[in-house]
Amino acid sequence: QEYLDFRKERSRMLLSRRNQLLLEFSFWNEPRPRQGPEPRPRQGPNIYELRTYKLKPGTMIEWGNNWARAIKYRQENQEAVGGFFSQIGELYVVHHLWAYRDLQSREETRNAAWRKRGWDENVYYTVPLIRTMESRIMIPLKISPLQ
């Protein structure tokens, strides 16, 4: 009964909700906790950028092939956390999750990618595949393993 009461109360607060089932790109790093005793990628505290790309239908394979080559340009600072694509829900949606120390390191890291030979080529081939894109900056809770 307590759970049913909670659901009823929660439904009064929601305006909308949508779900996605995502799969991870095979060429991307598997997301790993960034805190703990053993060596981890760039331990926190971090901020995260979730970049969401809505692609033109029929372009997911081309997107994945380009990013399989391009990810090497963004792994030097271990900022690449995860890359996912939608399987159920709105289709042809891609999410890239990046970790940075702060907004300044985000800017520096992104600018450094443009100085690497080959990064511009990846952008050239993938931008025409995008219908819309969005960037969100997220700060993990203290209990998150992705500090």
Short mmCIF file of C-alpha atoms in Angstrom, two decimals:
data_model
loop_
_atom_site.label_atom_id
_atom_site.label_comp_id
_atom_site.label_asym_id
_atom_site.label_seq_id
_atom_site.Cartn_x
_atom_site.Cartn_y
_atom_site.Cartn_z
CA GLN A 1 0.00 0.00 0.00
CA GLU A 2 2.87 2.35 0.80
CA TYR A 3 4.29 1.85 -2.69
CA LEU A 4 0.90 2.43 -4.34
CA ASP A 5 0.47 5.64 -2.37
CA PHE A 6 3.95 6.73 -3.45
CA ARG A 7 3.16 6.03 -7.14
CA LYS A 8 -0.04 8.03 -6.90
CA GLU A 9 1.76 10.99 -5.30
CA ARG A 10 4.62 10.79 -7.80
CA SER A 11 2.22 10.81 -10.74
CA ARG A 12 0.95 14.21 -9.62
CA MET A 13 4.48 15.63 -9.98
CA LEU A 14 5.26 14.25 -13.44
CA LEU A 15 4.38 16.17 -16.56
CA SER A 16 5.87 13.59 -18.92
CA ARG A 17 8.19 10.64 -18.95
CA ARG A 18 9.90 8.67 -21.69
CA ASN A 19 12.17 5.67 -21.60
CA GLN A 20 14.93 4.39 -23.82
CA LEU A 21 16.70 1.08 -23.93
CA LEU A 22 20.30 1.76 -24.91
CA LEU A 23 23.10 -0.45 -26.15
CA GLU A 24 26.75 0.46 -25.83
CA PHE A 25 28.98 0.93 -28.86
CA SER A 26 31.48 -1.94 -28.97
CA PHE A 27 34.43 0.37 -29.75
CA TRP A 28 33.86 2.65 -26.73
CA ASN A 29 35.24 2.26 -23.23
CA GLU A 30 32.95 0.42 -20.87
CA PRO A 31 31.86 2.88 -18.17
CA ARG A 32 33.85 2.23 -15.00
CA PRO A 33 33.70 3.73 -11.52
CA ARG A 34 36.13 6.59 -11.13
CA GLN A 35 36.67 6.19 -7.39
CA GLY A 36 38.23 3.34 -5.48
CA PRO A 37 41.52 1.76 -4.48
CA GLU A 38 42.69 0.22 -7.77
CA PRO A 39 43.83 2.39 -10.69
CA ARG A 40 40.84 4.01 -12.35
CA PRO A 41 40.48 6.45 -15.22
CA ARG A 42 40.97 10.03 -14.10
CA GLN A 43 39.59 10.00 -10.59
CA GLY A 44 37.20 12.73 -9.53
CA PRO A 45 35.68 14.91 -8.63
CA ASN A 46 34.47 15.28 -12.20
CA ILE A 47 31.68 16.95 -14.04
CA TYR A 48 30.03 15.13 -16.91
CA GLU A 49 28.81 16.18 -20.28
CA LEU A 50 26.05 14.14 -21.86
CA ARG A 51 25.91 14.89 -25.56
CA THR A 52 22.81 13.62 -27.34
CA TYR A 53 22.62 13.37 -31.10
CA LYS A 54 19.44 12.57 -32.99
CA LEU A 55 20.51 11.13 -36.32
CA LYS A 56 18.84 10.89 -39.67
CA PRO A 57 17.18 7.45 -40.04
CA GLY A 58 19.46 4.93 -41.70
CA THR A 59 22.72 6.56 -40.62
CA MET A 60 23.61 4.66 -37.42
CA ILE A 61 26.12 2.32 -39.09
CA GLU A 62 27.90 5.23 -40.79
CA TRP A 63 27.97 7.12 -37.46
CA GLY A 64 29.39 4.10 -35.64
CA ASN A 65 32.04 3.44 -38.30
CA ASN A 66 33.27 7.04 -38.14
CA TRP A 67 33.32 7.10 -34.34
CA ALA A 68 35.14 3.75 -34.17
CA ARG A 69 38.03 5.56 -35.88
CA ALA A 70 37.60 8.91 -34.12
CA ILE A 71 37.38 7.80 -30.49
CA LYS A 72 41.19 7.53 -30.31
CA TYR A 73 41.37 11.34 -30.59
CA ARG A 74 39.36 11.73 -27.38
CA GLN A 75 40.90 9.11 -25.09
CA GLU A 76 44.21 10.72 -24.11
CA ASN A 77 42.80 12.33 -20.98
CA GLN A 78 40.45 9.41 -20.32
CA GLU A 79 37.47 11.69 -20.66
CA ALA A 80 35.51 9.22 -22.81
CA VAL A 81 33.13 7.48 -20.38
CA GLY A 82 30.58 5.80 -22.63
CA GLY A 83 28.87 5.80 -25.98
CA PHE A 84 25.36 4.42 -26.41
CA PHE A 85 22.65 4.18 -29.04
CA SER A 86 18.92 3.67 -28.71
CA GLN A 87 17.43 0.25 -29.32
CA ILE A 88 13.91 0.83 -27.97
CA GLY A 89 12.16 4.17 -27.67
CA GLU A 90 13.09 7.01 -29.98
CA LEU A 91 15.39 5.43 -32.55
CA TYR A 92 18.57 6.81 -34.13
CA VAL A 93 19.55 8.55 -30.90
CA VAL A 94 23.18 8.49 -29.75
CA HIS A 95 24.50 9.51 -26.32
CA HIS A 96 28.16 10.26 -25.59
CA LEU A 97 29.18 10.67 -21.96
CA TRP A 98 32.40 12.58 -21.19
CA ALA A 99 34.16 13.30 -17.88
CA TYR A 100 36.05 16.51 -17.17
CA ARG A 101 37.57 18.07 -14.06
CA ASP A 102 35.64 21.29 -14.70
CA LEU A 103 34.31 23.46 -17.52
CA GLN A 104 37.78 24.89 -18.18
CA SER A 105 39.29 21.42 -18.74
CA ARG A 106 36.29 20.60 -20.96
CA GLU A 107 37.12 23.58 -23.17
CA GLU A 108 40.84 22.75 -23.25
CA THR A 109 40.23 19.08 -24.07
CA ARG A 110 37.75 19.85 -26.82
CA ASN A 111 40.09 22.46 -28.34
CA ALA A 112 43.00 20.00 -28.21
CA ALA A 113 40.98 17.49 -30.26
CA TRP A 114 40.76 20.04 -33.08
CA ARG A 115 44.56 20.28 -33.18
CA LYS A 116 44.88 16.54 -33.85
CA ARG A 117 45.13 15.51 -37.46
CA GLY A 118 42.07 13.45 -38.35
CA TRP A 119 39.58 14.85 -35.82
CA ASP A 120 38.29 17.42 -38.31
CA GLU A 121 37.71 14.63 -40.83
CA ASN A 122 35.53 12.75 -38.35
CA VAL A 123 33.46 15.87 -37.72
CA TYR A 124 33.19 16.51 -41.46
CA TYR A 125 31.67 13.07 -42.07
CA THR A 126 29.40 12.89 -39.02
CA VAL A 127 27.84 16.38 -38.90
CA PRO A 128 25.66 15.76 -42.00
CA LEU A 129 24.18 12.71 -40.23
CA ILE A 130 22.80 14.80 -37.33
CA ARG A 131 19.25 16.17 -37.17
CA THR A 132 19.59 17.74 -33.69
CA MET A 133 22.10 17.74 -30.86
CA GLU A 134 22.07 18.66 -27.20
CA SER A 135 24.67 19.06 -24.46
CA ARG A 136 23.96 18.71 -20.73
CA ILE A 137 26.43 19.29 -17.94
CA MET A 138 25.85 17.00 -14.96
CA ILE A 139 27.37 16.91 -11.48
CA PRO A 140 27.36 13.47 -9.83
CA LEU A 141 25.92 12.95 -6.38
CA LYS A 142 28.41 12.22 -3.62
CA ILE A 143 27.26 8.57 -3.57
CA SER A 144 27.92 8.09 -7.31
CA PRO A 145 30.82 5.80 -8.28
CA LEU A 146 31.36 8.13 -11.26
CA GLN A 147 32.88 10.95 -9.22
#
